[in-house]
Coordinates of C-alpha atoms and ligand atoms in Angstrom, one line a residue:
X1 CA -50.9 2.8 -53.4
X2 CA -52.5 1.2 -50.4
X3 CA -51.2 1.1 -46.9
X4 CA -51.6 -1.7 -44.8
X5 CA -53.1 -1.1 -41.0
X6 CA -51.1 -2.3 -38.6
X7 CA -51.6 -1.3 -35.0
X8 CA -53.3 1.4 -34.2
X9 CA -53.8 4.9 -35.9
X10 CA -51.5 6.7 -33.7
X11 CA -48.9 3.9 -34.6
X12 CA -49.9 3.9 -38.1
X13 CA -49.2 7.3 -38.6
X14 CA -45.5 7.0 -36.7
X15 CA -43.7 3.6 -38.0
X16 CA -46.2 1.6 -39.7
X17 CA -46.9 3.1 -43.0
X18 CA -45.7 0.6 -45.4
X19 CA -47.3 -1.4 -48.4
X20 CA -47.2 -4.9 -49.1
X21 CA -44.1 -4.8 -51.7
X22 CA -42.3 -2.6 -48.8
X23 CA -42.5 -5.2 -46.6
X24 CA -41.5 -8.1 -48.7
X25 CA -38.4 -6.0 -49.2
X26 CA -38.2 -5.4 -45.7
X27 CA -38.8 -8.9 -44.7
X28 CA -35.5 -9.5 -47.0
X29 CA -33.3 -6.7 -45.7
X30 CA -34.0 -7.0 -41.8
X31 CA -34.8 -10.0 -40.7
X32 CA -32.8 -13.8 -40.6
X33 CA -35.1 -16.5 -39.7
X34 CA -35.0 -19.9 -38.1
X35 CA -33.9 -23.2 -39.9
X36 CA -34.7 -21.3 -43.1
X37 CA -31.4 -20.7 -46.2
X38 CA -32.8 -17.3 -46.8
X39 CA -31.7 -17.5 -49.9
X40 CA -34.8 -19.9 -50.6
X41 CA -37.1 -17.1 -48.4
X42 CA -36.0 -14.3 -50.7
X43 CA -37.1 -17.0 -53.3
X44 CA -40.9 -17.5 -51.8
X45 CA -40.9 -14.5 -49.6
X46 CA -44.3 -15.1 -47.5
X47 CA -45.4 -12.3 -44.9
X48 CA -48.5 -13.6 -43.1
X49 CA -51.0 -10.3 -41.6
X50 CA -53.9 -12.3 -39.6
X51 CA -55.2 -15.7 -39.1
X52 CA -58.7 -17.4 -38.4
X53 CA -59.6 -20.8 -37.6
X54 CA -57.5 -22.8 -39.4
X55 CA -56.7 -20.2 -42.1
X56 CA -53.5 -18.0 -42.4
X57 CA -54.0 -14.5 -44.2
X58 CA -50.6 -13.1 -46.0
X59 CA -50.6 -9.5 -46.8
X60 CA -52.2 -9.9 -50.2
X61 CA -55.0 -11.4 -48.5
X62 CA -54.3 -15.2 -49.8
X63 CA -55.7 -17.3 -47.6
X64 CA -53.8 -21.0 -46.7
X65 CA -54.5 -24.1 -44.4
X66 CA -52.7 -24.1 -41.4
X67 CA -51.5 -27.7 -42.5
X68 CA -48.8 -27.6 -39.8
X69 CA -50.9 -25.9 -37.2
X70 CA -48.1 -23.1 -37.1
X71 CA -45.5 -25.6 -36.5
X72 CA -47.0 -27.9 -34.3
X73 CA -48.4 -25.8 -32.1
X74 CA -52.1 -24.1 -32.9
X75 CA -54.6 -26.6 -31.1
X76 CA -58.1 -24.8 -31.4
X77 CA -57.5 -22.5 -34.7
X78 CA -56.4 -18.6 -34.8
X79 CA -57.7 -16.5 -32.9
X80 CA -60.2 -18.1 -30.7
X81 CA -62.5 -15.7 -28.7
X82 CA -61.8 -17.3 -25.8
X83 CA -58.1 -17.4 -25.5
X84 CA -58.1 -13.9 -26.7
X85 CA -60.3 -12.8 -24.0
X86 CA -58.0 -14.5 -21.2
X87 CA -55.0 -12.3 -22.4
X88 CA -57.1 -9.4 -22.7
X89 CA -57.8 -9.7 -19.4
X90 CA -54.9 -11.0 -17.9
X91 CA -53.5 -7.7 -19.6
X92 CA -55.5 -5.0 -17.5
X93 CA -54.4 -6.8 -14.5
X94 CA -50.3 -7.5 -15.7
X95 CA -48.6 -8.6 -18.4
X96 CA -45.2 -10.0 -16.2
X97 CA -43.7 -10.0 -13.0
X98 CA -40.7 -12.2 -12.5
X99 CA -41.1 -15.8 -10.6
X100 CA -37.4 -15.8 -9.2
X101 CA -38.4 -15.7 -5.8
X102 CA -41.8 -14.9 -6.5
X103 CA -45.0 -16.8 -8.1
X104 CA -48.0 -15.2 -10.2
X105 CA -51.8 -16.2 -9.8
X106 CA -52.0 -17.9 -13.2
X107 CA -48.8 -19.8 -12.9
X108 CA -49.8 -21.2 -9.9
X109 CA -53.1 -22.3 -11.5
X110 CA -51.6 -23.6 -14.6
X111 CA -48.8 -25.5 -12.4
X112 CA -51.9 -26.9 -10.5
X113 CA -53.5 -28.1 -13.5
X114 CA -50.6 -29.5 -15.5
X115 CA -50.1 -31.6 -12.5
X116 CA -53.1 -32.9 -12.3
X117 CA -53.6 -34.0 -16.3
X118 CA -49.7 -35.4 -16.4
X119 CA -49.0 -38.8 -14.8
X120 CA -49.1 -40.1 -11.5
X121 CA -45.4 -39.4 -10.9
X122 CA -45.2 -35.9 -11.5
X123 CA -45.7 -33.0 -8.7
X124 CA -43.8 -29.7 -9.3
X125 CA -43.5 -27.7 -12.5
X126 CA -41.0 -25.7 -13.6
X127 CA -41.3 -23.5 -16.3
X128 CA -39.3 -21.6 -19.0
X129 CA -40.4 -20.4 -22.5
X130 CA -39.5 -22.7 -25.4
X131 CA -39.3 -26.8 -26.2
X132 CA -35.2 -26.3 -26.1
X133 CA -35.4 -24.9 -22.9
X134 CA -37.5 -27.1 -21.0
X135 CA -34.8 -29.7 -22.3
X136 CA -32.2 -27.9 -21.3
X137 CA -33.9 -27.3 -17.6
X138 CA -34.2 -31.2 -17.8
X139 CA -31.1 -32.1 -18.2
X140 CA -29.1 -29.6 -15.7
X141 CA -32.3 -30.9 -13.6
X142 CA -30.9 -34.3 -13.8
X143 CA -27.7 -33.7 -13.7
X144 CA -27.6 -32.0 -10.6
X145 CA -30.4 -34.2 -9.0
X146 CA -27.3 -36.8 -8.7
X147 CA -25.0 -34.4 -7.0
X148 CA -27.4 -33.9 -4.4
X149 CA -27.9 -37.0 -4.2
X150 CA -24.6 -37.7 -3.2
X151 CA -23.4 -39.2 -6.8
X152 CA -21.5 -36.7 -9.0
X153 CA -20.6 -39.9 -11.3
X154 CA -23.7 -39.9 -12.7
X155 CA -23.4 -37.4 -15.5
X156 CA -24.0 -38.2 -19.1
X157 CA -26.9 -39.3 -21.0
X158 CA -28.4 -41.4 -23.2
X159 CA -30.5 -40.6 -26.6
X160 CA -31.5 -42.1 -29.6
X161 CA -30.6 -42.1 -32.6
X162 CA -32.3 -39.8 -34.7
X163 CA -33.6 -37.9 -31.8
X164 CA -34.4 -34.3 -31.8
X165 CA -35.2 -32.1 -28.7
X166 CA -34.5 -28.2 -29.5
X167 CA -31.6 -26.2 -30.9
X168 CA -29.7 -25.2 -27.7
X169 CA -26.5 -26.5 -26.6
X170 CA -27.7 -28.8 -24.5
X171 CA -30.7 -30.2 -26.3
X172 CA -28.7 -30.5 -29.5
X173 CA -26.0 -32.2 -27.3
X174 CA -28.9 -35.1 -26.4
X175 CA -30.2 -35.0 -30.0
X176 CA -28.9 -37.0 -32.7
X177 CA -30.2 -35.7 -36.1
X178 CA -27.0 -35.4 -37.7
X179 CA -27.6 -33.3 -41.2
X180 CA -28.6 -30.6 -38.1
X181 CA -26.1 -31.2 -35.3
X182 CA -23.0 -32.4 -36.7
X183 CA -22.0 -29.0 -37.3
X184 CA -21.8 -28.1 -33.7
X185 CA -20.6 -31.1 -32.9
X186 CA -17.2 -29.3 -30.6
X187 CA -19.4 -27.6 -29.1
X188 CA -21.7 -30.2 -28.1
X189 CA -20.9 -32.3 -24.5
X190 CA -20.8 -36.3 -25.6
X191 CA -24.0 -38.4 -25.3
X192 CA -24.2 -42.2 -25.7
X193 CA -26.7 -43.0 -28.6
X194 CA -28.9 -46.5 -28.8
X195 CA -30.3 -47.3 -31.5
X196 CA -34.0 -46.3 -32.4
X197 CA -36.5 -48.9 -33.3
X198 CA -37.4 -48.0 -36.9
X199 CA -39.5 -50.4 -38.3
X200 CA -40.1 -48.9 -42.0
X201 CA -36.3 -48.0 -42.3
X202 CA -34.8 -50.9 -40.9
X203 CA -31.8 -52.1 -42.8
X204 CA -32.3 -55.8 -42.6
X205 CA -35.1 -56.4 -40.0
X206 CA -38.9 -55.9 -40.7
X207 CA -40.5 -58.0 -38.1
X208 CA -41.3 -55.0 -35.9
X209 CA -41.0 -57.3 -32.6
X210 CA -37.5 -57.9 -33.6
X211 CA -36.7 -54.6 -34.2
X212 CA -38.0 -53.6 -30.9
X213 CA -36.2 -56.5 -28.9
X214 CA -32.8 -55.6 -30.7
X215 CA -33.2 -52.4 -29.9
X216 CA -33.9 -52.5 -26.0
X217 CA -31.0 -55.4 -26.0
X218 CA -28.8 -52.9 -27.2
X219 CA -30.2 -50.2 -24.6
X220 CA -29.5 -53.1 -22.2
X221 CA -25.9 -53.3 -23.7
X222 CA -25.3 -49.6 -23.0
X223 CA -27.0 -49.5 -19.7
X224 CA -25.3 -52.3 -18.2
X225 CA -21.8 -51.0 -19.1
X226 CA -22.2 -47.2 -18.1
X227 CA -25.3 -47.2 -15.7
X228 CA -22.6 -45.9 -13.0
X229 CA -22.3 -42.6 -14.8
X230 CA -25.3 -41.7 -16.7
X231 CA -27.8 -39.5 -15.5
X232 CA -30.7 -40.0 -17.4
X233 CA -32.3 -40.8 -20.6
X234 CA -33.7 -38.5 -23.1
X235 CA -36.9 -39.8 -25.4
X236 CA -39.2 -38.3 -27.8
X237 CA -42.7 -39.4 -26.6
X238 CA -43.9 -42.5 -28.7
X239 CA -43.3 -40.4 -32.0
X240 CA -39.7 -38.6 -33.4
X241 CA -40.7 -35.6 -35.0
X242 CA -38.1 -33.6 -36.6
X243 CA -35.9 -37.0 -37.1
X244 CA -38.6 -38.1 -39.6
X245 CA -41.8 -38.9 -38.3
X246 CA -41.3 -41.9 -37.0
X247 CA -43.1 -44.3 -34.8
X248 CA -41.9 -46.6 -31.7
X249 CA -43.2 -50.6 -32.2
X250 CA -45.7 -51.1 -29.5
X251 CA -43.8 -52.1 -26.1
X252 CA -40.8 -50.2 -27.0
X253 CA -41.4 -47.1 -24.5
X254 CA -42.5 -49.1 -21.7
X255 CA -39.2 -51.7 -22.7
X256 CA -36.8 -48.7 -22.0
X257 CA -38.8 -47.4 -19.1
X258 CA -38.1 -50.9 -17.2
X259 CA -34.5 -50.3 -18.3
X260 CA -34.4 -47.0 -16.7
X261 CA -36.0 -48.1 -13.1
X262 CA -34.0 -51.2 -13.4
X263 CA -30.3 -49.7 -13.9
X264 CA -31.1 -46.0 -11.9
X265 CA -31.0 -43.6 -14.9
X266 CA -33.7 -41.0 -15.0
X267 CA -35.9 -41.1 -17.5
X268 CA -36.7 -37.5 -19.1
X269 CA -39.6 -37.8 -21.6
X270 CA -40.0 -34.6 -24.3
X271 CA -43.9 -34.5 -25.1
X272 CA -43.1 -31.2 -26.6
X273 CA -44.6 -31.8 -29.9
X274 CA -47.0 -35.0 -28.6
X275 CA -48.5 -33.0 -25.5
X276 CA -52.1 -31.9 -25.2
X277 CA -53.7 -34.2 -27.6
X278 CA -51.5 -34.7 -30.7
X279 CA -51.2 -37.9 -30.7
X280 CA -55.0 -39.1 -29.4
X281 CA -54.4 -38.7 -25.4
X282 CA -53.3 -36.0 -23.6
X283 CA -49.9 -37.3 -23.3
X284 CA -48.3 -39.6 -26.0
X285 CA -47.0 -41.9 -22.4
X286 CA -50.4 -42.5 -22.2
X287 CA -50.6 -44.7 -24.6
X288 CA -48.2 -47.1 -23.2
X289 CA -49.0 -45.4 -19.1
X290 CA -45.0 -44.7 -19.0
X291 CA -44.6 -42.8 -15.7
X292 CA -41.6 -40.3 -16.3
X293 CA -39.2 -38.8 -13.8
X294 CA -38.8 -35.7 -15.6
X295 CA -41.4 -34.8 -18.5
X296 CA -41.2 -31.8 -21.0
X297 CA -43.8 -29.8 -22.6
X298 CA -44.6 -26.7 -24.6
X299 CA -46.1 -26.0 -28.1
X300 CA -49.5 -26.8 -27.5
X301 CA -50.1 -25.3 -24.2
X302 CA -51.0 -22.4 -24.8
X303 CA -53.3 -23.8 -27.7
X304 CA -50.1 -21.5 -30.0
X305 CA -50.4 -18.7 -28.5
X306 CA -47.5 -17.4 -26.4
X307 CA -44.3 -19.2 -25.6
X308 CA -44.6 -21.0 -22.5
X309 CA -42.8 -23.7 -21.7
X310 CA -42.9 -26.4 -18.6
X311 CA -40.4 -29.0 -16.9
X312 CA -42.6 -31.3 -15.3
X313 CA -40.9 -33.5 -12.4
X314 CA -41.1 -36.0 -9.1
X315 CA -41.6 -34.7 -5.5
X316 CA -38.7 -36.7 -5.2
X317 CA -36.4 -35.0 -7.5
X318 CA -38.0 -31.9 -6.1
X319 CA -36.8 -33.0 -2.5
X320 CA -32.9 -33.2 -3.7
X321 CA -32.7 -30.1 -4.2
X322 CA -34.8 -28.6 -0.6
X323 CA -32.1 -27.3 2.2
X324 CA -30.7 -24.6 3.7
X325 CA -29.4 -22.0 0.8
X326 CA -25.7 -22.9 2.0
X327 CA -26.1 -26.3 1.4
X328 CA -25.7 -25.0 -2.6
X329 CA -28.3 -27.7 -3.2
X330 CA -30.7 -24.7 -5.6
X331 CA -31.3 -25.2 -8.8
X332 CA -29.8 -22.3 -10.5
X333 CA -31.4 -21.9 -13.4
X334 CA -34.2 -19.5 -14.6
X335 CA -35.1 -17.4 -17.5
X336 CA -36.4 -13.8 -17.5
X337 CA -39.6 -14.4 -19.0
X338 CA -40.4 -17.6 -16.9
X339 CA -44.5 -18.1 -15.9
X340 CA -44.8 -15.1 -17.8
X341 CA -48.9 -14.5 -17.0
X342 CA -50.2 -13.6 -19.9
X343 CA -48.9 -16.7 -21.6
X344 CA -49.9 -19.2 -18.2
X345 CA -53.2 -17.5 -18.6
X346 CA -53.6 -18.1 -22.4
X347 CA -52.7 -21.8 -21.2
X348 CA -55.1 -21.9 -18.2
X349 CA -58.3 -20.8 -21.0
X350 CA -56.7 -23.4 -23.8
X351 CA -56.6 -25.9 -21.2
X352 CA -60.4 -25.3 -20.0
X353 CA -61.3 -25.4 -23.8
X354 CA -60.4 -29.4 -23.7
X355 CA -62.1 -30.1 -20.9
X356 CA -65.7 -28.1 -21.3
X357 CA -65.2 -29.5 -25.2
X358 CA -64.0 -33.0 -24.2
X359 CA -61.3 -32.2 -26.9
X360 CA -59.4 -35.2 -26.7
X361 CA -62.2 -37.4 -27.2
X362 CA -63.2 -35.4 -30.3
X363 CA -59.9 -36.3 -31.5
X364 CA -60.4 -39.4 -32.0
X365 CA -63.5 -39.4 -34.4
X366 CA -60.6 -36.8 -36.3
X367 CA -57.9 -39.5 -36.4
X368 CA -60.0 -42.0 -37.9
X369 CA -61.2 -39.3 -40.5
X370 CA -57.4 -38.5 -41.1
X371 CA -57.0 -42.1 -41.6
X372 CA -59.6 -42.6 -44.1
X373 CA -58.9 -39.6 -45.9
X374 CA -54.5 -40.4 -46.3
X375 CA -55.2 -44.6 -47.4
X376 CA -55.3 -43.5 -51.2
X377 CA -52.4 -42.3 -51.0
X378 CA -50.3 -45.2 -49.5
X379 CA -51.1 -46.2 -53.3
X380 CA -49.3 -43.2 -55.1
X381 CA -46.5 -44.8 -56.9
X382 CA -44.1 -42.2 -55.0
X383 CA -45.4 -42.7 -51.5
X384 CA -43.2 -45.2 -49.7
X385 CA -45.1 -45.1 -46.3
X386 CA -47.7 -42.6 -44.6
X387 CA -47.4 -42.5 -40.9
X388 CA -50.2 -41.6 -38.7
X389 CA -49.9 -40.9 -34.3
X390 CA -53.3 -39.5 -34.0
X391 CA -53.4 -36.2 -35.5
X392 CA -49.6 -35.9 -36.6
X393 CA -48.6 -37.5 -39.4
X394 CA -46.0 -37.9 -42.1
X395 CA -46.3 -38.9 -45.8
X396 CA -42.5 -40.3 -47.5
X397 CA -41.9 -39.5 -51.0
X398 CA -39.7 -42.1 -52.3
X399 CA -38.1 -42.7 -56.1
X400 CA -38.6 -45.9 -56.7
X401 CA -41.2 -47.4 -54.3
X402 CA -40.5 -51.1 -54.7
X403 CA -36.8 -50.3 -53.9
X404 CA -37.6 -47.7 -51.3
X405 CA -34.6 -45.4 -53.4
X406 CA -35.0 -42.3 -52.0
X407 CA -35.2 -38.5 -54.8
X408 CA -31.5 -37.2 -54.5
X409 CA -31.6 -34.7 -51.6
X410 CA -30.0 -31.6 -53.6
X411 CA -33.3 -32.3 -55.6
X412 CA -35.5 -31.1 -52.5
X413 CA -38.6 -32.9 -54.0
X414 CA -40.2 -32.9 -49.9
X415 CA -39.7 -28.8 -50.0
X416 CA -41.3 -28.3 -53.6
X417 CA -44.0 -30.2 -52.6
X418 CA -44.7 -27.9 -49.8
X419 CA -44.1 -24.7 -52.1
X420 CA -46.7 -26.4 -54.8
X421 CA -49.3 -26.8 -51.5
X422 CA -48.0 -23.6 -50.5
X423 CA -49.5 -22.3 -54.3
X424 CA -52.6 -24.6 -54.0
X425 CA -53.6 -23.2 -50.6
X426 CA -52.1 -24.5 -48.1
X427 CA -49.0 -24.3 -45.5
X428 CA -47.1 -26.8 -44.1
X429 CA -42.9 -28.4 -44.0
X430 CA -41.3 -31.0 -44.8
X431 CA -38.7 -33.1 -43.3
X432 CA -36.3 -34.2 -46.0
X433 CA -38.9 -35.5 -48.4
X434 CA -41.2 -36.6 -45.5
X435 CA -44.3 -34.1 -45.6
X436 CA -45.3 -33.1 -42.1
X437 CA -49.3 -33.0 -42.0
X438 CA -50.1 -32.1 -38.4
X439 CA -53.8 -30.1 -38.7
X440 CA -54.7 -28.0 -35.4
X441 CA -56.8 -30.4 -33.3
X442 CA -60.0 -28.5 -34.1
X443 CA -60.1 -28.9 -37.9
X444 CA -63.1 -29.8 -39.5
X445 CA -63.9 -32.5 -41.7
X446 CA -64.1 -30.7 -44.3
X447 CA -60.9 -28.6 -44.0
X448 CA -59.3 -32.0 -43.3
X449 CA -60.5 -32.9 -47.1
X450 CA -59.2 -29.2 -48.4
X451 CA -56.0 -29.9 -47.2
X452 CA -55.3 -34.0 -48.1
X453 CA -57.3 -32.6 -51.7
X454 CA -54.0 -30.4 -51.9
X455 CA -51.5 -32.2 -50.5
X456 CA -52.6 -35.0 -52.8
X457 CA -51.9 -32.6 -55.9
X458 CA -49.1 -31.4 -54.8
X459 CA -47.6 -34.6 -54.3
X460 CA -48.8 -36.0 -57.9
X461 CA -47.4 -32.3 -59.6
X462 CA -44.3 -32.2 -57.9
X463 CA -43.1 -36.5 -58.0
X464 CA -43.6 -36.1 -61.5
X465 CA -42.1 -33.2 -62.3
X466 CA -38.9 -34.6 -60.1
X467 CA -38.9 -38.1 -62.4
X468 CA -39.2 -35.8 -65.6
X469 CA -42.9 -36.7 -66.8
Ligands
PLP1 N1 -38.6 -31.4 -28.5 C1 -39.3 -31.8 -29.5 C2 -39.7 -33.3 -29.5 C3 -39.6 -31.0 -30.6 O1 -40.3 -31.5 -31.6 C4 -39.2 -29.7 -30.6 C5 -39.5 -28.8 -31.7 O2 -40.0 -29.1 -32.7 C6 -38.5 -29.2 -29.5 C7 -38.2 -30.1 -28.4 C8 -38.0 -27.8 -29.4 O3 -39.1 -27.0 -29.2 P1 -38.9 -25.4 -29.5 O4 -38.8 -25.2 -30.9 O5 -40.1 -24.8 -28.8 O6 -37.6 -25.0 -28.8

């Protein structure tokens, strides 16, 4: 029987000594994991041992595309030399010191730099370690900016439908995915909810001007009767992710950043899954030069490597919160792990890697490649739309394309699909029955074809095995 390595010998020899079946049953036994009915893990159990580039190892040594660049987050493939080397490094220096009432050399550096790629309004940083908790800092950031500021009215929030911006308390209390939230719905504080500009699921609109106009009137509507108490407004940059994939008509964003200014709500932009290039520019406000109060990011910045986090902000919110200690104007929030250094300096060497590489300009020869490469299959008869922001995309699997009838749900057609890719080579998840292809930012052309060749097949296998063919 062979042993895996893991660790080194000494380690090995102590804890480690286990085969491949050993830790599938393992896997089963210990471990609960995230958003995932275990009862489909113990199903297609999956233990991954190593990555490179853009390929994931398991412990059988089967090798799969990184079609989802490890959930959103892997920007310059596994284990880049140089990233490694900046943790390695950071390592014989310190690992983590706490930055309550303290900074680091790399978090300074990283705050430096974030400041100066993000928009024109933004001037402090504040970090944490996940997408949820930057959301959460943003809204107790808001929140309390209006106490300060003398107006303790100004409390709730506003969110779209549809919108998703972590799985906390708080950030499921501004999101508004309901197969995911309604469950915790007593435990959740109340947000108002406008409508979201969908333009391929409208229910009786498809002129996508009209959609957006009827949608910032009815933003206007809410703004204009509850501007007095709401603190701020929460939006996924350009593009919801987890609600679907879907994109905002042109104008929209900069639409509901006018309503913000003009009624006095804050406006708290997540570019969690949309920062560092996703979607074409460094920031998906870019696009429409949206200039946030509060902005959110993660994921990416560490090119997926460690779990650092940032809450991006004005000097002016910053200000609301500067006095004397007894003036209980601090903001008193802060996690253990926050600016952790080896994860600002995996951040600071990703970072570097777009500019010396001019990254986001590569990116855009990649999005047109992606483009080219996922027209066919706005033809398949079970593809009712495939929508592309730059490098993340999302292709629908419908029933009846004419109608736009959707497979039954309890069918899961979206998740075989991905278990089919999953058995063709390649790893990715699916939203309902929306495949999520989101490639790390440094794919090559030729790994872009691997994976559309599979996702293709899967697609054609797994349709026609759901209509019975
Ligand atoms: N905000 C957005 C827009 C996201 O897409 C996500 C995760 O997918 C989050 C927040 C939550 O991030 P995390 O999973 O790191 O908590």
């Amino acid at each position: 029987m062979s042993y895996l390595r893991i660790g080194n010998l000494k380690s090995q020899r102590r804890m480690y000594r286990v085969n491949q079946q050993q830790l599938i049953e393992k896997s089963s036994q210990y471990m609960w994991l995230p958003f995932t009915q275990m009862k489909d893990y113990d199903e297609h159990p999956l233990v991954i041992e190593s990555g490179e580039g853009v390929y994931l190892r398991d412990i059988y040594g089967n090798q799969y595309l990184d079609g989802y660049s490890s959930l959103w987050l892997n920007v310059h493939g596994h284990r880049n030399e140089e990233i490694n080397q900046a943790i390695k490094d950071q390592l014989d220096k310190i690992a983590h010191s706490t930055l309550l009432g303290a900074t680091n050399v790399p978090s300074i550096m990283l705050a430096e730099k974030l400041v100066e790629l993000s928009p024109e309004s933004l001037a402090r940083v504040f970090y944490s370690d996940s997408g949820a908790t930057s959301v959460e800092i943003a809204i107790k950031m808001a929140y309390q900016y209006w106490q300060n500021k003398g107006k303790p009215e100004k409390q709730k929030f506003i969110t779209l439908q549809n919108a998703y911006h972590g799985d906390t308390v708080g950030a499921i209390s501004v999101g508004k995915v309901d197969i995911f939230h309604r469950v915790y719905k007593s435990l959740m504080f109340e947000s108002l909810v406008a409508p979201f500009p969908d333009v391929v699921h409208h229910p009786d609109l498809e002129d996508e001007e009209e959609i957006r106009d009827r949608a910032l009137e009815e933003l206007e509507g809410i703004l204009k009767e509850h501007h007095h108490e709401i603190a701020g407004m929460t939006v996924e940059s350009l593009i919801q992710g987890a609600g679907g994939m879907n994109i905002m008509p042109k104008g929209y964003f900069k639409g509901v950043e006018k309503l913000c200014r003009k009624y006095e709500v804050l406006l708290i932009v997540d570019e969690v899954a949309t920062g560092f290039g996703r979607t074409g520019k460094m920031f998906a406000i870019e696009h429409e030069q949206v200039q946030p109060d509060i902005m959110t990011v993660a994921k990416g910045i560490t090119g997926g490597y460690l779990p650092i986090a940032a809450t991006l902000t004005t000097e002016e919110i910053y200000e609301a919160f500067y006095d004397d200690y007894t003036s209980l104007k601090t903001f008193f929030h802060g996690h253990s792990y926050t600016g952790n250094q080896l994860g600002c300096a995996a951040a600071l060497a990703n970072l570097e890697i777009y500019e010396r590489e001019n990254l986001i300009e590569k990116v855009q020869e990649k999005v047109r490649i992606i483009e080219s490469l996922l027209a066919p299959l706005k033809d398949h008869p079970h593809v009712s739309s495939v929508r592309q922001l730059g490098m993340i995309c999302g292709i629908e699997l419908v029933q009846d394309k004419a109608s736009k009838k959707p497979f039954l749900w309890e069918d899961r057609v979206g998740y075989r699909t991905t278990i089919k890719m999953r058995e063709l080579g390649m790893l990715t998840r699916p939203i309902g029955d929306t495949i999520v292809f989101m490639p790390p930012l440094a794919t090559t052309e030729e790994e872009l074809e691997k994976m559309v060749r599979i996702m293709e097949e899967a697609i054609e296998i797994t349709t026609k095995e759901a209509i019975g063919v």
